[in-house]
């Protein structure tokens, strides 16, 4: 069973746009490649045909997966969220207590994750460890190489 994921209106629109592009642009392109390769003769030894069929299979898998994500997506009204605790779409400033380094992350749904731009999945070990924490609290988070401790410096939207 799929689980519900929460998105901003912008994030959900981005997903729907990607799905539309895959269905309306990529699917016809791949179908045309298959037709062109089929017209070249013997299919048993036609590498172009087999490559196009494999691409079609991967594309259909991606479309089905994205349709599932969109079907289980919900738009979250950020104005109704409690800003005293870390929740999805919170912007969090953290301080690593071991080395004093500070980081700022926005907690987002899995498909919006982009570490380079400070977007951290709520389902990542650090994301899960931060959920529900309050300002000034120390979050002890189990990561693959041990336990990390982060002080919550700031919470905003």
CSV table of C-alpha atoms in Angstrom, one decimal:
chain,number,residue,atom,x,y,z
A,1,UNK,CA,0.0,0.0,0.0
A,2,UNK,CA,1.3,3.5,-0.9
A,3,UNK,CA,1.6,6.1,1.7
A,4,UNK,CA,0.5,9.7,1.5
A,5,UNK,CA,3.1,12.4,0.9
A,6,UNK,CA,2.6,16.1,1.5
A,7,UNK,CA,3.7,18.7,-1.0
A,8,UNK,CA,3.5,22.4,-1.6
A,9,UNK,CA,1.2,23.4,-4.4
A,10,UNK,CA,4.4,24.2,-6.4
A,11,UNK,CA,5.9,20.8,-5.7
A,12,UNK,CA,2.7,18.9,-6.8
A,13,UNK,CA,2.5,21.0,-10.0
A,14,UNK,CA,6.1,20.1,-10.8
A,15,UNK,CA,5.2,16.4,-10.4
A,16,UNK,CA,2.1,16.7,-12.6
A,17,UNK,CA,4.1,18.6,-15.2
A,18,UNK,CA,6.7,15.8,-15.3
A,19,UNK,CA,4.0,13.2,-15.6
A,20,UNK,CA,2.3,15.1,-18.5
A,21,UNK,CA,5.6,15.4,-20.3
A,22,UNK,CA,6.3,11.7,-20.0
A,23,UNK,CA,2.8,10.7,-21.2
A,24,UNK,CA,2.4,13.3,-24.0
A,25,UNK,CA,6.0,13.8,-25.3
A,26,UNK,CA,8.2,10.8,-24.3
A,27,UNK,CA,5.7,8.0,-24.8
A,28,UNK,CA,4.8,9.0,-28.4
A,29,UNK,CA,8.6,9.5,-29.2
A,30,UNK,CA,9.4,6.0,-28.0
A,31,UNK,CA,6.5,4.5,-29.8
A,32,UNK,CA,7.7,6.2,-33.0
A,33,UNK,CA,11.2,4.8,-32.4
A,34,UNK,CA,9.8,1.3,-32.1
A,35,UNK,CA,7.8,1.7,-35.3
A,36,UNK,CA,10.8,3.0,-37.2
A,37,UNK,CA,13.0,0.1,-36.0
A,38,UNK,CA,10.2,-2.4,-36.8
A,39,UNK,CA,10.2,-1.1,-40.4
A,40,UNK,CA,13.9,-2.0,-40.8
A,41,UNK,CA,13.2,-5.7,-41.1
A,42,UNK,CA,14.0,-8.8,-39.0
A,43,UNK,CA,13.2,-8.1,-35.4
A,44,UNK,CA,15.3,-11.0,-33.9
A,45,UNK,CA,18.5,-9.3,-34.9
A,46,UNK,CA,17.4,-5.7,-34.7
A,47,UNK,CA,19.3,-3.9,-31.9
A,48,UNK,CA,17.5,-0.6,-32.4
A,49,UNK,CA,14.1,-2.4,-31.9
A,50,UNK,CA,15.2,-4.2,-28.7
A,51,UNK,CA,16.7,-0.9,-27.3
A,52,UNK,CA,13.5,1.0,-28.1
A,53,UNK,CA,11.4,-1.7,-26.5
A,54,UNK,CA,13.6,-1.6,-23.4
A,55,UNK,CA,13.3,2.2,-23.2
A,56,UNK,CA,9.5,1.8,-23.5
A,57,UNK,CA,9.4,-0.6,-20.6
A,58,UNK,CA,11.5,1.7,-18.4
A,59,UNK,CA,9.3,4.7,-19.4
A,60,UNK,CA,6.1,2.9,-18.6
A,61,UNK,CA,7.5,1.9,-15.2
A,62,UNK,CA,8.5,5.5,-14.5
A,63,UNK,CA,5.0,6.7,-15.6
A,64,UNK,CA,3.2,4.2,-13.4
A,65,UNK,CA,5.4,5.1,-10.4
A,66,UNK,CA,4.8,8.8,-10.9
A,67,UNK,CA,1.1,8.3,-11.3
A,68,UNK,CA,1.1,6.5,-7.9
A,69,UNK,CA,3.0,9.3,-6.3
A,70,UNK,CA,0.6,11.9,-7.7
A,71,UNK,CA,-2.4,9.9,-6.6
A,72,UNK,CA,-1.2,9.8,-3.0
A,73,UNK,CA,0.0,13.4,-2.9
A,74,UNK,CA,-1.7,15.9,-0.7
A,75,UNK,CA,-1.2,19.7,-0.6
A,76,UNK,CA,-0.3,20.9,2.8
A,77,UNK,CA,-1.6,24.3,4.1
A,78,UNK,CA,1.5,25.7,5.7
A,79,UNK,CA,-0.4,28.5,7.4
A,80,UNK,CA,-2.1,25.8,9.6
A,81,UNK,CA,1.2,24.2,10.7
A,82,UNK,CA,2.6,24.7,14.2
A,83,UNK,CA,5.9,26.6,14.0
A,84,UNK,CA,7.1,25.6,17.5
A,85,UNK,CA,7.9,22.1,16.3
A,86,UNK,CA,9.7,20.7,13.3
A,87,UNK,CA,7.2,19.3,10.7
A,88,UNK,CA,7.3,18.7,7.0
A,89,UNK,CA,8.1,21.9,5.1
A,90,UNK,CA,9.9,23.4,8.1
A,91,UNK,CA,13.1,25.3,7.4
A,92,UNK,CA,15.5,24.3,10.2
A,93,UNK,CA,18.8,25.7,11.2
A,94,UNK,CA,20.9,23.1,12.9
A,95,UNK,CA,24.3,23.1,14.7
A,96,UNK,CA,26.3,19.9,14.8
A,97,UNK,CA,27.4,19.7,18.5
A,98,UNK,CA,30.5,17.7,17.6
A,99,UNK,CA,32.2,20.1,15.3
A,100,UNK,CA,30.1,23.3,15.6
A,101,UNK,CA,29.1,23.4,11.9
A,102,UNK,CA,25.7,25.0,11.1
A,103,UNK,CA,23.3,23.8,8.4
A,104,UNK,CA,20.0,24.9,7.1
A,105,UNK,CA,17.6,22.4,5.6
A,106,UNK,CA,14.0,22.4,4.4
A,107,UNK,CA,12.2,19.1,5.2
A,108,UNK,CA,10.4,17.9,2.1
A,109,UNK,CA,8.7,14.8,0.6
A,110,UNK,CA,11.0,12.2,-1.0
A,111,UNK,CA,10.5,13.3,-4.6
A,112,UNK,CA,11.4,16.9,-3.8
A,113,UNK,CA,14.7,16.0,-2.1
A,114,UNK,CA,17.7,18.0,-3.3
A,115,UNK,CA,20.5,18.1,-0.8
A,116,UNK,CA,22.6,20.6,-2.8
A,117,UNK,CA,19.8,23.1,-2.5
A,118,UNK,CA,19.1,22.3,1.2
A,119,UNK,CA,16.0,20.1,0.7
A,120,UNK,CA,16.1,17.1,3.0
A,121,UNK,CA,13.7,14.2,2.9
A,122,UNK,CA,11.5,13.7,5.9
A,123,UNK,CA,12.1,10.0,5.5
A,124,UNK,CA,15.9,10.2,5.7
A,125,UNK,CA,17.5,9.3,9.0
A,126,UNK,CA,18.2,12.9,9.8
A,127,UNK,CA,14.7,14.0,8.7
A,128,UNK,CA,13.0,11.4,10.8
A,129,UNK,CA,15.2,12.3,13.8
A,130,UNK,CA,14.2,16.0,13.5
A,131,UNK,CA,10.5,15.6,13.2
A,132,UNK,CA,8.6,16.8,16.3
A,133,UNK,CA,11.7,18.5,17.9
A,134,UNK,CA,11.4,22.0,19.3
A,135,UNK,CA,13.7,25.1,19.3
A,136,UNK,CA,16.8,24.6,21.5
A,137,UNK,CA,16.3,20.9,21.8
A,138,UNK,CA,19.2,18.5,21.0
A,139,UNK,CA,18.3,15.8,18.5
A,140,UNK,CA,20.3,12.6,18.8
A,141,UNK,CA,20.1,10.9,15.4
A,142,UNK,CA,21.2,7.4,14.5
A,143,UNK,CA,23.0,7.5,11.1
A,144,UNK,CA,25.0,4.8,9.4
A,145,UNK,CA,28.3,5.8,11.0
A,146,UNK,CA,27.0,6.3,14.5
A,147,UNK,CA,25.0,8.9,16.5
A,148,UNK,CA,25.0,12.5,15.5
A,149,UNK,CA,23.8,15.3,17.8
A,150,UNK,CA,22.2,18.4,16.4
A,151,UNK,CA,21.0,21.5,18.3
A,152,UNK,CA,17.9,23.1,16.8
A,153,UNK,CA,18.9,26.7,16.4
A,154,UNK,CA,15.9,28.0,14.4
A,155,UNK,CA,12.5,26.8,13.0
A,156,UNK,CA,10.6,28.7,10.3
A,157,UNK,CA,8.4,28.2,7.3
